[in-house]
Amino acid sequence: MSTSQRRCGWGVVGAGWVARDFVLPAIAADPAAHLVGVHDRDAGALDGLAPAFADLDALLAAPGLDAVYVATPNHAHAPVVRAVAAAGVPVLCEKPIAHDVPAAKEIVAATDGVLAGTAFDQRFHPAHETMAAMIAAGDLGVVTTVRIVYGCWLPGDWTTPTGGTDNWRVDPARAGGGAMIDLAPHGIDLTGRLLGEDLVDLLALTATTVHDYSTDDTAVLAGRTASGTLLTHHVSFSTADPLPRRRLEIVGTRAQLVATDTLGQDPGGTLARIDAVTGTAEPVPFDTTAGPFARQLAAFGAAVRGEAAWPWPLERDLALHTLLLEAACP
Protein backbone atom coordinates (compact mmCIF):
# COMPACT_ATOMS: atom_id res chain seq x y z
CA MET A 1 0.00 0.00 0.00
CA SER A 2 1.49 3.30 -1.02
CA THR A 3 0.15 5.60 1.69
CA SER A 4 -1.14 5.30 5.23
CA GLN A 5 -4.41 6.88 4.09
CA ARG A 6 -5.43 3.83 2.07
CA ARG A 7 -7.58 1.28 3.83
CA CYS A 8 -6.30 -2.30 3.98
CA GLY A 9 -8.27 -4.45 1.53
CA TRP A 10 -8.79 -7.88 3.05
CA GLY A 11 -9.54 -11.22 1.46
CA VAL A 12 -10.73 -14.08 3.67
CA VAL A 13 -10.20 -17.72 2.69
CA GLY A 14 -12.37 -20.16 4.60
CA ALA A 15 -15.93 -19.19 5.48
CA GLY A 16 -16.49 -21.15 8.68
CA TRP A 17 -17.74 -19.83 11.99
CA VAL A 18 -14.47 -18.16 13.00
CA ALA A 19 -14.50 -16.12 9.80
CA ARG A 20 -18.21 -15.31 10.05
CA ASP A 21 -18.37 -14.58 13.77
CA PHE A 22 -15.02 -12.86 14.34
CA VAL A 23 -12.87 -12.10 11.29
CA LEU A 24 -15.46 -10.52 9.03
CA PRO A 25 -16.99 -8.41 11.84
CA ALA A 26 -13.49 -7.25 12.81
CA ILE A 27 -12.79 -6.12 9.24
CA ALA A 28 -16.16 -4.36 9.05
CA ALA A 29 -15.52 -2.53 12.34
CA ASP A 30 -12.04 -1.30 11.35
CA PRO A 31 -12.19 2.17 9.73
CA ALA A 32 -8.77 1.44 8.23
CA ALA A 33 -9.94 -1.75 6.49
CA HIS A 34 -12.49 -3.05 4.01
CA LEU A 35 -13.47 -6.45 2.65
CA VAL A 36 -12.42 -7.28 -0.91
CA GLY A 37 -13.91 -10.76 -0.90
CA VAL A 38 -14.37 -14.19 0.66
CA HIS A 39 -13.41 -17.54 -0.86
CA ASP A 40 -14.28 -21.08 0.16
CA ARG A 41 -13.89 -24.16 -1.98
CA ASP A 42 -17.32 -25.23 -0.71
CA ALA A 43 -19.68 -22.94 -2.59
CA GLY A 44 -22.42 -23.54 -0.04
CA ALA A 45 -20.26 -22.04 2.70
CA LEU A 46 -20.38 -18.71 0.85
CA ASP A 47 -24.17 -18.35 1.18
CA GLY A 48 -25.03 -14.89 2.41
CA LEU A 49 -21.51 -13.55 2.01
CA ALA A 50 -20.46 -10.87 -0.45
CA PRO A 51 -18.33 -10.29 -2.37
CA ALA A 52 -17.94 -14.07 -2.76
CA PHE A 53 -15.31 -15.74 -4.93
CA ALA A 54 -15.69 -19.37 -5.95
CA ASP A 55 -12.10 -19.35 -7.26
CA LEU A 56 -9.05 -18.53 -5.13
CA ASP A 57 -7.06 -17.18 -8.08
CA ALA A 58 -9.87 -14.76 -8.84
CA LEU A 59 -9.77 -13.43 -5.30
CA LEU A 60 -5.99 -13.05 -5.45
CA ALA A 61 -6.35 -11.05 -8.67
CA ALA A 62 -9.12 -8.82 -7.32
CA PRO A 63 -8.38 -5.07 -7.40
CA GLY A 64 -7.49 -3.56 -4.05
CA LEU A 65 -6.44 -6.79 -2.34
CA ASP A 66 -3.76 -5.98 0.25
CA ALA A 67 -3.87 -8.93 2.67
CA VAL A 68 -5.46 -12.35 3.10
CA TYR A 69 -6.71 -14.03 6.28
CA VAL A 70 -6.56 -17.84 6.03
CA ALA A 71 -9.29 -19.50 8.12
CA THR A 72 -9.43 -22.96 6.54
CA PRO A 73 -9.04 -26.25 8.42
CA ASN A 74 -5.43 -26.81 9.51
CA HIS A 75 -4.47 -29.28 6.78
CA ALA A 76 -5.46 -26.77 4.09
CA HIS A 77 -3.33 -23.90 5.40
CA ALA A 78 -0.19 -24.71 3.43
CA PRO A 79 -1.61 -24.78 -0.14
CA VAL A 80 -3.59 -21.58 0.45
CA VAL A 81 -0.66 -19.74 2.04
CA ARG A 82 1.61 -20.85 -0.82
CA ALA A 83 -0.83 -19.43 -3.37
CA VAL A 84 -1.25 -16.16 -1.49
CA ALA A 85 2.49 -15.72 -1.01
CA ALA A 86 3.17 -16.56 -4.66
CA ALA A 87 0.86 -13.68 -5.57
CA GLY A 88 2.98 -11.41 -3.35
CA VAL A 89 0.11 -10.71 -0.95
CA PRO A 90 0.67 -10.47 2.84
CA VAL A 91 -0.98 -13.32 4.69
CA LEU A 92 -2.26 -13.85 8.23
CA CYS A 93 -2.92 -17.55 8.85
CA GLU A 94 -5.03 -19.05 11.62
CA LYS A 95 -3.33 -21.01 14.36
CA PRO A 96 -1.95 -23.60 14.54
CA ILE A 97 0.31 -22.72 11.64
CA ALA A 98 -0.39 -26.16 10.12
CA HIS A 99 -1.58 -29.66 11.02
CA ASP A 100 1.98 -31.00 11.20
CA VAL A 101 5.58 -29.81 11.20
CA PRO A 102 6.44 -30.50 7.52
CA ALA A 103 3.49 -28.40 6.33
CA ALA A 104 4.46 -25.64 8.77
CA LYS A 105 7.97 -25.65 7.33
CA GLU A 106 6.48 -25.35 3.83
CA ILE A 107 4.57 -22.27 4.93
CA VAL A 108 7.65 -20.60 6.38
CA ALA A 109 9.64 -21.31 3.21
CA ALA A 110 6.82 -20.15 0.92
CA THR A 111 6.43 -16.81 2.70
CA ASP A 112 10.10 -15.84 2.58
CA GLY A 113 10.12 -12.20 1.52
CA VAL A 114 6.37 -11.75 2.12
CA LEU A 115 4.79 -10.26 5.25
CA ALA A 116 3.24 -13.23 7.04
CA GLY A 117 1.96 -14.02 10.52
CA THR A 118 0.08 -16.59 12.56
CA ALA A 119 -3.26 -15.42 13.92
CA PHE A 120 -2.85 -15.71 17.67
CA ASP A 121 -5.60 -13.27 18.57
CA GLN A 122 -5.09 -13.66 22.32
CA ARG A 123 -1.83 -11.76 22.08
CA PHE A 124 -4.03 -8.73 21.55
CA HIS A 125 -6.54 -9.11 24.38
CA PRO A 126 -6.27 -5.87 26.42
CA ALA A 127 -6.02 -7.82 29.69
CA HIS A 128 -3.07 -9.81 28.35
CA GLU A 129 -1.36 -6.66 27.08
CA THR A 130 -1.84 -5.12 30.54
CA MET A 131 -0.35 -8.21 32.17
CA ALA A 132 2.66 -8.17 29.86
CA ALA A 133 3.32 -4.51 30.69
CA MET A 134 3.11 -5.17 34.44
CA ILE A 135 5.51 -8.11 34.17
CA ALA A 136 7.97 -6.11 32.07
CA ALA A 137 7.86 -3.27 34.62
CA GLY A 138 8.84 -5.67 37.42
CA ASP A 139 5.57 -5.32 39.31
CA LEU A 140 5.39 -9.05 40.03
CA GLY A 141 9.03 -9.42 41.07
CA VAL A 142 10.59 -12.66 39.85
CA VAL A 143 8.01 -14.59 37.84
CA THR A 144 8.20 -18.25 38.77
CA THR A 145 5.16 -19.85 37.18
CA VAL A 146 2.50 -19.44 34.50
CA ARG A 147 -0.67 -21.49 35.07
CA ILE A 148 -3.28 -21.80 32.34
CA VAL A 149 -6.62 -23.63 32.15
CA TYR A 150 -8.35 -23.43 28.79
CA GLY A 151 -11.27 -25.73 28.10
CA CYS A 152 -14.58 -26.13 26.31
CA TRP A 153 -17.17 -28.79 25.46
CA LEU A 154 -16.63 -30.23 21.98
CA PRO A 155 -18.36 -33.56 21.33
CA GLY A 156 -17.96 -35.33 18.02
CA ASP A 157 -21.41 -34.24 16.82
CA TRP A 158 -20.84 -30.57 17.68
CA THR A 159 -22.42 -28.08 15.30
CA THR A 160 -20.97 -24.64 14.71
CA PRO A 161 -22.78 -21.44 15.74
CA THR A 162 -23.50 -20.92 12.03
CA GLY A 163 -25.09 -24.36 11.66
CA GLY A 164 -22.15 -26.25 10.17
CA THR A 165 -21.90 -29.96 10.94
CA ASP A 166 -18.34 -30.69 9.79
CA ASN A 167 -16.44 -30.93 13.08
CA TRP A 168 -12.98 -31.15 11.50
CA ARG A 169 -11.29 -30.18 14.79
CA VAL A 170 -11.66 -33.78 16.02
CA ASP A 171 -10.45 -35.31 12.73
CA PRO A 172 -6.73 -35.98 13.24
CA ALA A 173 -6.08 -36.10 9.49
CA ARG A 174 -7.28 -32.52 9.03
CA ALA A 175 -6.65 -30.98 12.43
CA GLY A 176 -3.42 -32.81 13.27
CA GLY A 177 -4.80 -33.83 16.65
CA GLY A 178 -7.53 -32.79 19.04
CA ALA A 179 -7.70 -30.56 22.10
CA MET A 180 -3.94 -30.18 22.42
CA ILE A 181 -3.20 -28.91 18.92
CA ASP A 182 -6.33 -26.74 18.88
CA LEU A 183 -6.07 -25.03 22.27
CA ALA A 184 -2.51 -25.37 23.59
CA PRO A 185 -0.88 -23.22 20.86
CA HIS A 186 -2.63 -20.20 22.38
CA GLY A 187 -1.15 -20.80 25.82
CA ILE A 188 2.32 -21.57 24.49
CA ASP A 189 2.37 -18.44 22.37
CA LEU A 190 0.84 -16.33 25.13
CA THR A 191 3.43 -17.46 27.66
CA GLY A 192 6.15 -15.99 25.48
CA ARG A 193 4.11 -12.85 24.84
CA LEU A 194 3.59 -12.27 28.56
CA LEU A 195 7.09 -13.09 29.77
CA GLY A 196 9.11 -11.70 26.89
CA GLU A 197 10.81 -15.09 26.48
CA ASP A 198 9.59 -18.33 24.94
CA LEU A 199 9.49 -21.87 26.19
CA VAL A 200 12.49 -24.03 25.39
CA ASP A 201 11.29 -27.27 27.03
CA LEU A 202 7.84 -28.84 26.84
CA LEU A 203 6.25 -32.13 27.85
CA ALA A 204 2.64 -33.20 27.30
CA LEU A 205 0.30 -35.99 28.29
CA THR A 206 -2.84 -36.54 26.22
CA ALA A 207 -5.93 -38.67 26.77
CA THR A 208 -9.38 -39.39 25.36
CA THR A 209 -11.63 -39.99 28.35
CA VAL A 210 -15.06 -38.55 27.56
CA HIS A 211 -15.79 -38.23 23.85
CA ASP A 212 -15.96 -40.99 21.27
CA TYR A 213 -13.47 -39.81 18.67
CA SER A 214 -10.03 -40.87 17.53
CA THR A 215 -7.99 -38.04 18.97
CA ASP A 216 -7.34 -36.48 22.38
CA ASP A 217 -10.08 -34.63 24.25
CA THR A 218 -7.79 -33.44 27.04
CA ALA A 219 -4.10 -32.74 27.63
CA VAL A 220 -1.81 -31.50 30.37
CA LEU A 221 1.42 -29.74 29.45
CA ALA A 222 4.47 -28.65 31.43
CA GLY A 223 7.06 -26.27 30.07
CA ARG A 224 10.08 -24.17 31.01
CA THR A 225 11.69 -21.03 29.63
CA ALA A 226 15.43 -20.53 29.36
CA SER A 227 15.48 -18.48 32.56
CA GLY A 228 13.54 -21.16 34.47
CA THR A 229 9.96 -19.87 34.58
CA LEU A 230 7.63 -22.86 34.55
CA LEU A 231 4.35 -23.38 32.70
CA THR A 232 1.50 -25.70 33.64
CA HIS A 233 -1.24 -25.83 31.03
CA HIS A 234 -4.48 -27.86 30.96
CA VAL A 235 -6.54 -27.91 27.77
CA SER A 236 -9.79 -29.74 27.26
CA PHE A 237 -12.58 -30.50 24.82
CA SER A 238 -14.43 -32.21 27.70
CA THR A 239 -15.10 -29.35 30.14
CA ALA A 240 -18.77 -28.38 30.26
CA ASP A 241 -19.21 -24.76 29.22
CA PRO A 242 -20.97 -23.64 32.45
CA LEU A 243 -17.93 -24.73 34.51
CA PRO A 244 -14.95 -22.44 35.24
CA ARG A 245 -12.72 -23.25 32.29
CA ARG A 246 -10.67 -20.21 31.28
CA ARG A 247 -8.13 -19.01 33.82
CA LEU A 248 -4.66 -17.52 33.48
CA GLU A 249 -2.35 -16.99 36.47
CA ILE A 250 1.10 -15.43 36.62
CA VAL A 251 2.88 -16.12 39.91
CA GLY A 252 5.68 -13.81 41.04
CA THR A 253 7.59 -13.15 44.24
CA ARG A 254 5.88 -9.77 44.79
CA ALA A 255 2.42 -10.42 43.38
CA GLN A 256 0.20 -12.78 41.44
CA LEU A 257 -2.02 -11.87 38.49
CA VAL A 258 -5.25 -13.79 37.96
CA ALA A 259 -7.20 -13.38 34.72
CA THR A 260 -10.58 -15.06 34.36
CA ASP A 261 -12.43 -15.52 31.05
CA THR A 262 -9.89 -13.55 29.04
CA LEU A 263 -8.82 -16.60 27.05
CA GLY A 264 -10.96 -16.93 23.94
CA GLN A 265 -12.24 -14.86 21.06
CA ASP A 266 -14.36 -12.39 22.99
CA PRO A 267 -13.57 -9.15 24.84
CA GLY A 268 -14.03 -8.77 28.57
CA GLY A 269 -13.22 -10.98 31.52
CA THR A 270 -11.61 -9.92 34.78
CA LEU A 271 -8.06 -9.27 35.98
CA ALA A 272 -6.86 -9.04 39.58
CA ARG A 273 -3.49 -8.45 41.29
CA ILE A 274 -2.91 -10.28 44.57
CA ASP A 275 -0.18 -8.71 46.69
CA ALA A 276 2.37 -11.18 48.09
CA VAL A 277 2.76 -9.27 51.37
CA THR A 278 -0.81 -8.40 52.30
CA GLY A 279 -2.69 -11.05 50.35
CA THR A 280 -5.06 -8.33 49.17
CA ALA A 281 -6.64 -8.75 45.76
CA GLU A 282 -7.21 -5.58 43.78
CA PRO A 283 -8.92 -5.39 40.37
CA VAL A 284 -6.72 -4.26 37.50
CA PRO A 285 -8.51 -2.10 34.92
CA PHE A 286 -8.30 -2.77 31.20
CA ASP A 287 -10.46 -2.09 28.15
CA THR A 288 -13.27 -4.64 28.40
CA THR A 289 -14.89 -3.58 25.11
CA ALA A 290 -12.00 -4.14 22.69
CA GLY A 291 -12.07 -7.56 21.04
CA PRO A 292 -8.79 -9.40 20.39
CA PHE A 293 -9.73 -10.20 16.78
CA ALA A 294 -10.37 -6.55 15.96
CA ARG A 295 -7.08 -5.50 17.57
CA GLN A 296 -5.20 -8.25 15.74
CA LEU A 297 -6.61 -7.31 12.32
CA ALA A 298 -5.84 -3.65 12.97
CA ALA A 299 -2.24 -4.48 13.96
CA PHE A 300 -1.61 -6.60 10.88
CA GLY A 301 -3.24 -3.97 8.69
CA ALA A 302 -0.86 -1.37 10.13
CA ALA A 303 2.06 -3.65 9.25
CA VAL A 304 0.73 -4.04 5.71
CA ARG A 305 0.56 -0.25 5.37
CA GLY A 306 4.10 0.07 6.71
CA GLU A 307 2.97 2.00 9.78
CA ALA A 308 4.27 -0.56 12.30
CA ALA A 309 6.30 -3.74 12.38
CA TRP A 310 4.77 -7.19 12.86
CA PRO A 311 6.90 -8.44 15.76
CA TRP A 312 6.23 -12.19 15.57
CA PRO A 313 8.15 -13.89 12.72
CA LEU A 314 6.86 -17.18 11.39
CA GLU A 315 10.18 -18.81 12.26
CA ARG A 316 9.36 -18.24 15.93
CA ASP A 317 5.86 -19.69 15.47
CA LEU A 318 7.36 -22.72 13.69
CA ALA A 319 9.77 -23.33 16.57
CA LEU A 320 6.94 -23.32 19.11
CA HIS A 321 4.75 -25.47 16.85
CA THR A 322 7.56 -28.02 16.57
CA LEU A 323 8.08 -27.94 20.34
CA LEU A 324 4.39 -28.68 20.88
CA LEU A 325 4.06 -31.52 18.38
CA GLU A 326 7.23 -33.21 19.61
CA ALA A 327 6.01 -33.00 23.23
CA ALA A 328 2.96 -35.23 23.05
CA CYS A 329 2.94 -38.60 24.82
CA PRO A 330 -0.36 -40.42 24.11
Phi, psi and omega in degrees: 000135191279330181222158180287350180280340183281135178286146179285122179270114186261140163249146179237127179247118186106112188249040177280194188290329177297316178295314185290319187274336188231311186289307182297317175298325179294321177295316181296329183275349184271115179294345179261019182218161171207158182269124175273321179174167181235137177235141169212138181290343172267107184301328180294333180291344182270359181304129177084359181254142178205144354290137181251138180237119177285343184240129181296318180300325179294320177296317182292339178265000184292138178300139175084007180282122182245337183200155180231134173259123181261116183233034178278171168303156189305318185292342181264001180299310189301309181296326179290313180299320177301315181294317180295314181295322179297332177277358179076023184257131175303146187222134174244116188250135179304152173278158346294162185304330177195176181279343177209176184287316179303318179293323177296321177295323176300318181296315180298317179294319184292333184263010177301123181089358179239138176299123183212147178209162173262139187274080171265086187297333185289347170302332190258002177296131183304326178296319180290324176295321177296318178298315180300320180293321179294320178295314181297328180281355179085013185295333182266357187075218177279120179278121184259328190210142168246128179237125184230133169238124183218105184223169176198177177251115183223083176287168182297330182263021179302140174246145183288162177300341179262009175093003179290148182244002181270095182272071184293343182293345176249017174258107185298334180292326182261325181273329185092001182162208181231240185300321185296310183287337180278318188255323185295329178305326177299310183294323180292315176296316185293327176302314178294322179297319183286318187273339186080009174210145185267165173293145174242343178230143180205135173233151181213141170244132180239156178205158171237104190240344186239309188267154182263074171217170194267026175217177187289143172249000175203154178205150174235130183237149174227131183223172181210137174273172181298328181275354175105002174292134184259150175239133164240133191217118175250127176237151187203138166260009187233030175252117182302137186303326179290346182281156172298123189214003180221100186218137180229123180235136173241118185257123177233175181283340180255334183196166176232135175258137179232115177249130180241131177061032172262341176283131182131186187273349190261158172286173174096203188095188179228156178219131179227149174248124179254120183285137184284343180268311185266339185076006182282134176259126179239135177294144177251122182285147172202168181287109182271002182256342185274121181278144181295328178295315181298318180292324178294313180298320178295320180293317179291322176300321177296323177293321178298319180283353181081016181274338181204157178277152170265111194275004184241093181293151180297332179299323177293316179296323178296318181298318179289324177297317179296317179302317181294310186289337177275352185272341192288134173236102184301000000 
